[in-house]
Coordinates of C-alpha atoms in Angstrom, one line a residue:
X19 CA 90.1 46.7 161.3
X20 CA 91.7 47.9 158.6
X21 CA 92.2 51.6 159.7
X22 CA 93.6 49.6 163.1
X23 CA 96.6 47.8 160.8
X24 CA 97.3 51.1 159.1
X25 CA 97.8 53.1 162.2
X26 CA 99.8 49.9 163.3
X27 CA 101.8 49.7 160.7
X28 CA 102.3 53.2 159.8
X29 CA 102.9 54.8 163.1
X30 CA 106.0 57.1 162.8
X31 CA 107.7 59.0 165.6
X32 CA 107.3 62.1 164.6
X33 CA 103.5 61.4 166.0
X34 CA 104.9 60.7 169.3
X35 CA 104.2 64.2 170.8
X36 CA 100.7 64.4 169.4
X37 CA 99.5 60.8 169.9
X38 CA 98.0 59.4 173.7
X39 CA 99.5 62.7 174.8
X40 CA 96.3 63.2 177.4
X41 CA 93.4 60.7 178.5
X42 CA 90.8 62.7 176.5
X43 CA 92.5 64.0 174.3
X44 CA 95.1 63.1 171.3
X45 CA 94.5 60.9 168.2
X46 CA 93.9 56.7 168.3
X47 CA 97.5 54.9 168.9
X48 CA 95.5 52.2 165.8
X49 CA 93.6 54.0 163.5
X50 CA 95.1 57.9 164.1
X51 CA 91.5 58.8 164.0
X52 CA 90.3 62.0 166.6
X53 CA 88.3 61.6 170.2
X54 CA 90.9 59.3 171.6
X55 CA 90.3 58.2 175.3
X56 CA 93.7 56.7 176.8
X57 CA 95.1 56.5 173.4
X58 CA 91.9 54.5 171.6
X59 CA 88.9 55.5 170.1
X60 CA 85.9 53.7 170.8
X61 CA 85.6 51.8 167.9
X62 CA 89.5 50.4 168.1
X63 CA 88.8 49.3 171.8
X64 CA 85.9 47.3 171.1
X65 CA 88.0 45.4 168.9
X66 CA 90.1 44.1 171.8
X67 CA 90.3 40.9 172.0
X68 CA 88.8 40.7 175.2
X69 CA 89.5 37.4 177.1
X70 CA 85.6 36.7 178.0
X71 CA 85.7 33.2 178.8
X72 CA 88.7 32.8 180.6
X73 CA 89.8 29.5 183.3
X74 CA 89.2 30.9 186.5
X75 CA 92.4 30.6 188.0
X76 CA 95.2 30.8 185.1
X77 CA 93.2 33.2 182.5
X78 CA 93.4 30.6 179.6
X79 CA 90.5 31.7 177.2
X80 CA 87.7 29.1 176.7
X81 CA 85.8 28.1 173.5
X82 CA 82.5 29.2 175.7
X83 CA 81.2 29.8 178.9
X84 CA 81.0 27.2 181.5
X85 CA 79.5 27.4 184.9
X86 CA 82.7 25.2 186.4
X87 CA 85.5 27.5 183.9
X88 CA 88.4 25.9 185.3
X89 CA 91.0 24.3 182.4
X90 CA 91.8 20.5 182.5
X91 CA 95.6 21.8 183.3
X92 CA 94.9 23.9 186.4
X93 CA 92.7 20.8 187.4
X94 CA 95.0 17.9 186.7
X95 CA 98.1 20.5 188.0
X96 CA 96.8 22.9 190.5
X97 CA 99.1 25.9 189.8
X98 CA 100.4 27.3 193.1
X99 CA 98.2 30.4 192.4
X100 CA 94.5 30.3 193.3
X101 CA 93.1 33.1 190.4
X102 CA 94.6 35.3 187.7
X103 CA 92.8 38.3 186.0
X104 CA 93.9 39.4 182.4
X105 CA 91.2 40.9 180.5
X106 CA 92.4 40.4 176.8
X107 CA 93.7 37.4 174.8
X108 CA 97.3 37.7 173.3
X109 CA 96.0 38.4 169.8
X110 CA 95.9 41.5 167.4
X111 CA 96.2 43.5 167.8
X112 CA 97.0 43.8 171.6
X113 CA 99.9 41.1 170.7
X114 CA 101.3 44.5 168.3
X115 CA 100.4 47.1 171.1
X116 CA 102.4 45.0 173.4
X117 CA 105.2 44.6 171.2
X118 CA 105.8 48.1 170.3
X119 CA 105.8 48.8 174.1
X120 CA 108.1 45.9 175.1
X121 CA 110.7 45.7 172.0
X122 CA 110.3 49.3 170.7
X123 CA 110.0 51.3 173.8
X124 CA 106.8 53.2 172.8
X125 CA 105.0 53.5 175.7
X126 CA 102.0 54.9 173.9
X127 CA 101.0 51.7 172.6
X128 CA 101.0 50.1 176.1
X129 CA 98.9 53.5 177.9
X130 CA 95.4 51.9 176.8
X131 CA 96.0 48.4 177.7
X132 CA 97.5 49.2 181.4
X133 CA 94.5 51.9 181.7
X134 CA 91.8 48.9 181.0
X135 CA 93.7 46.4 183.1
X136 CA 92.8 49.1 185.9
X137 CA 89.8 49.7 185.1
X138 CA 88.9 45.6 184.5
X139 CA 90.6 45.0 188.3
X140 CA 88.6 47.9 189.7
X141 CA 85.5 46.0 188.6
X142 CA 86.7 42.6 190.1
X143 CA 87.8 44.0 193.5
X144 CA 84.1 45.8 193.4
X145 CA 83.0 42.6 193.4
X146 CA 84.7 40.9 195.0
X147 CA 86.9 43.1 197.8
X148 CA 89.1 40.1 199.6
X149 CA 91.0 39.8 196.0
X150 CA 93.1 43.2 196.8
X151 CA 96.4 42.1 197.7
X152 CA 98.7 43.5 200.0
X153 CA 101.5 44.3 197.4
X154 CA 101.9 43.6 193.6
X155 CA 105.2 41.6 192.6
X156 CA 106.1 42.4 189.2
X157 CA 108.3 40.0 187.3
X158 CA 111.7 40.6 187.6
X159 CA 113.8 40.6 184.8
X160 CA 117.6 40.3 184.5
X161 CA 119.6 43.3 185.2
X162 CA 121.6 43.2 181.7
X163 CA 118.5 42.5 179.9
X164 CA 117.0 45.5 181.4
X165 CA 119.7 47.4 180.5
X166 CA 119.5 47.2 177.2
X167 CA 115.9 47.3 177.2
X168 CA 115.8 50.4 179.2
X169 CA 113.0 49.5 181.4
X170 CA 111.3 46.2 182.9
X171 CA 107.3 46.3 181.2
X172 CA 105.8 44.1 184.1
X173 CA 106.9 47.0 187.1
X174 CA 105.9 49.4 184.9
X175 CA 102.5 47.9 184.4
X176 CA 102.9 47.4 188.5
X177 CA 103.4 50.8 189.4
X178 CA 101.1 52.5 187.1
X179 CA 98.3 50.0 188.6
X180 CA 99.6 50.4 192.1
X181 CA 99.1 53.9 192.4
X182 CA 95.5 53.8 190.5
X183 CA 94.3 50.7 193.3
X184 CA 96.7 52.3 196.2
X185 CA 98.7 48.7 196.6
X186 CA 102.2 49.1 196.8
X187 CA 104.4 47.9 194.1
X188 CA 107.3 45.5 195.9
X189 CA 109.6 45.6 193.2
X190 CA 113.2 44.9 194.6
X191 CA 111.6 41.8 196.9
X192 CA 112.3 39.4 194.3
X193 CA 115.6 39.1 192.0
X194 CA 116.6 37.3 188.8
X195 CA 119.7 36.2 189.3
X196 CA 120.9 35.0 186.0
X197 CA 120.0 35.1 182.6
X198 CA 118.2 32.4 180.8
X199 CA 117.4 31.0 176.8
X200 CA 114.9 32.9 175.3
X201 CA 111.3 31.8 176.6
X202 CA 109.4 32.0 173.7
X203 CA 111.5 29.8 171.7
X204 CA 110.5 26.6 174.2
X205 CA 107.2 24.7 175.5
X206 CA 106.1 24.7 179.1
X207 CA 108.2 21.7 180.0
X208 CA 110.9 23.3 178.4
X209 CA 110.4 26.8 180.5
X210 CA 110.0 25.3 183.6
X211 CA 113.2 23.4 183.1
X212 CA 114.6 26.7 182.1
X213 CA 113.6 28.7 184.9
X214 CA 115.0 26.4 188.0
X215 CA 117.1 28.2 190.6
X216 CA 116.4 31.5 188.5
X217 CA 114.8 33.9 191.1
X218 CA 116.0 34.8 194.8
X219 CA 113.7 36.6 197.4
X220 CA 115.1 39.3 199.4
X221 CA 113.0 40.3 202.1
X222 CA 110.0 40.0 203.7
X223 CA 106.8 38.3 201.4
X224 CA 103.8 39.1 202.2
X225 CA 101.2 36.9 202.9
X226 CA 98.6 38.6 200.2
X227 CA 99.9 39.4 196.7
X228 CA 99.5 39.5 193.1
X229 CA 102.7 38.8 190.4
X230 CA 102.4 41.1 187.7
X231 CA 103.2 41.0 183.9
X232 CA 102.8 41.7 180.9
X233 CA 101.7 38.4 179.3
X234 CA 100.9 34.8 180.2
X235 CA 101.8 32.5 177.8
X236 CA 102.4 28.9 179.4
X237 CA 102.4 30.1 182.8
X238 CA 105.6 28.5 183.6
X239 CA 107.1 32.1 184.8
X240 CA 104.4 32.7 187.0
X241 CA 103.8 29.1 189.0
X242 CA 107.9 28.8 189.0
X243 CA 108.1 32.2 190.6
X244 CA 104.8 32.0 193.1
X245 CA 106.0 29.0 194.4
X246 CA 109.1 30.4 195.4
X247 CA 106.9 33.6 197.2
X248 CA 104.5 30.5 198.5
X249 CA 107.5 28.8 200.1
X250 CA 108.6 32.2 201.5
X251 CA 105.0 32.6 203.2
X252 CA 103.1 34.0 201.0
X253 CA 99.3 32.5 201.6
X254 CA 97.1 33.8 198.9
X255 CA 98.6 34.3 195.1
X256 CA 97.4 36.0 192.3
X257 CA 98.3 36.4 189.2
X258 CA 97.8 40.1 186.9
X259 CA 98.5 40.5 183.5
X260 CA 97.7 42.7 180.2
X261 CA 96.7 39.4 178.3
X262 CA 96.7 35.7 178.0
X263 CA 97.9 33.6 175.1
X264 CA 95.2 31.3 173.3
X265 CA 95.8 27.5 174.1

């Protein structure tokens, strides 16, 4: 863990070029160590924090397995989503990996995390094959806010998974139409609040889809938005994302 923070924290720029520049090959985006795969080495990907007992239908991690894993939220407020899939916890350091992609632009960081989100919903719709959706929604995001950003993380994370699973990515179907206080300063009451009248649909929805983002923190983005697909005739809802936040 310790190599992990130094290649965290020490990172430069200049390493760009020769860091996650192939799937095999290139050095660890968290410890700079050799024998990379995706931009980790083994040991630096087994030190995920992988979201192993997880509420079946938002992805809130679980002190321990259960054979009913459903939250007391999603039961006392069913969610207008029936199942979510995120295979990490919104911990270090996939909380750092995130950030650097989101805030810093450094794509390198997020290359792992979007690779094992595939390969974690390849396993699932093994399993179980009604799950894959007929499109993936990514979260829209205000046009000046991507603007400055240069990019919008959850259609990125969209598209990359949406050519690996062959489900198209329906990325202009939804709009934000305004821009709204900061999300993370607030609590869930507080975001939903925020978040009323934000998004517009423009076009079709279809009847099988997944919402994609980065993170789930509250999950007030995510039921405020799939209700507004729901209500718009979309039948079956789920929710994809890199990681969930601890309660």
């Amino acid at each position: 863990m310790k190599q992990m923070i130094k290649g965290l924290n020490w990172l430069s720029t200049l390493m760009e070029l020769k860091v996650n520049s192939e799937m095999t090959a290139g050095l660890c985006v968290a410890c700079l160590s050799g024998n990379a795969f995706n931009g980790l080495c083994m040991a630096c990907h087994d030190d995920l924090p992988a979201n192993q007992w997880q509420c079946r239908t938002c992805a809130l991690p679980l002190p321990h397995s259960a054979r009913v894993a459903t939250c007391g939220d999603c039961v006392s407020s069913p969610p207008p989503f029936r199942r979510s899939l995120t295979p990490w916890r919104y911990q270090f350091p996939v909380d750092k990996m995130i950030g650097r992609f989101k805030y810093n632009s450094q794509r390198q960081f997020a290359r792992p995390l979007i690779a094992g989100l595939g390969r974690y919903l390849v396993e699932q719709l093994k399993q179980n094959p009604d799950l894959k959706p007929e499109a993936l929604i990514p979260t829209p995001m205000y046009r000046q806010r991507r603007r400055k950003r240069g990019f919008n993380q959850a259609q990125e994370i969209a598209e990359q998974i949406g050519r690996q699973l062959d489900i198209p990515v329906a990325a202009g179907l939804v709009r934000r139409k305004q821009n709204v206080r900061a999300q993370r300063e607030l609590n869930r009451h507080e975001r939903l609040d925020n978040l009323r009248g934000v998004f517009e649909i423009r076009g079709p929805v279809p009847e099988h889809i997944a919402i994609v983002d980065d993170v789930v923190t509250t999950g007030a983005t995510v039921r405020t938005l799939a209700s507004l697909l729901r209500e718009h005739g979309a039948r079956d809802i789920q929710v994809w994302a890199l990681a969930r936040t601890p309660a």
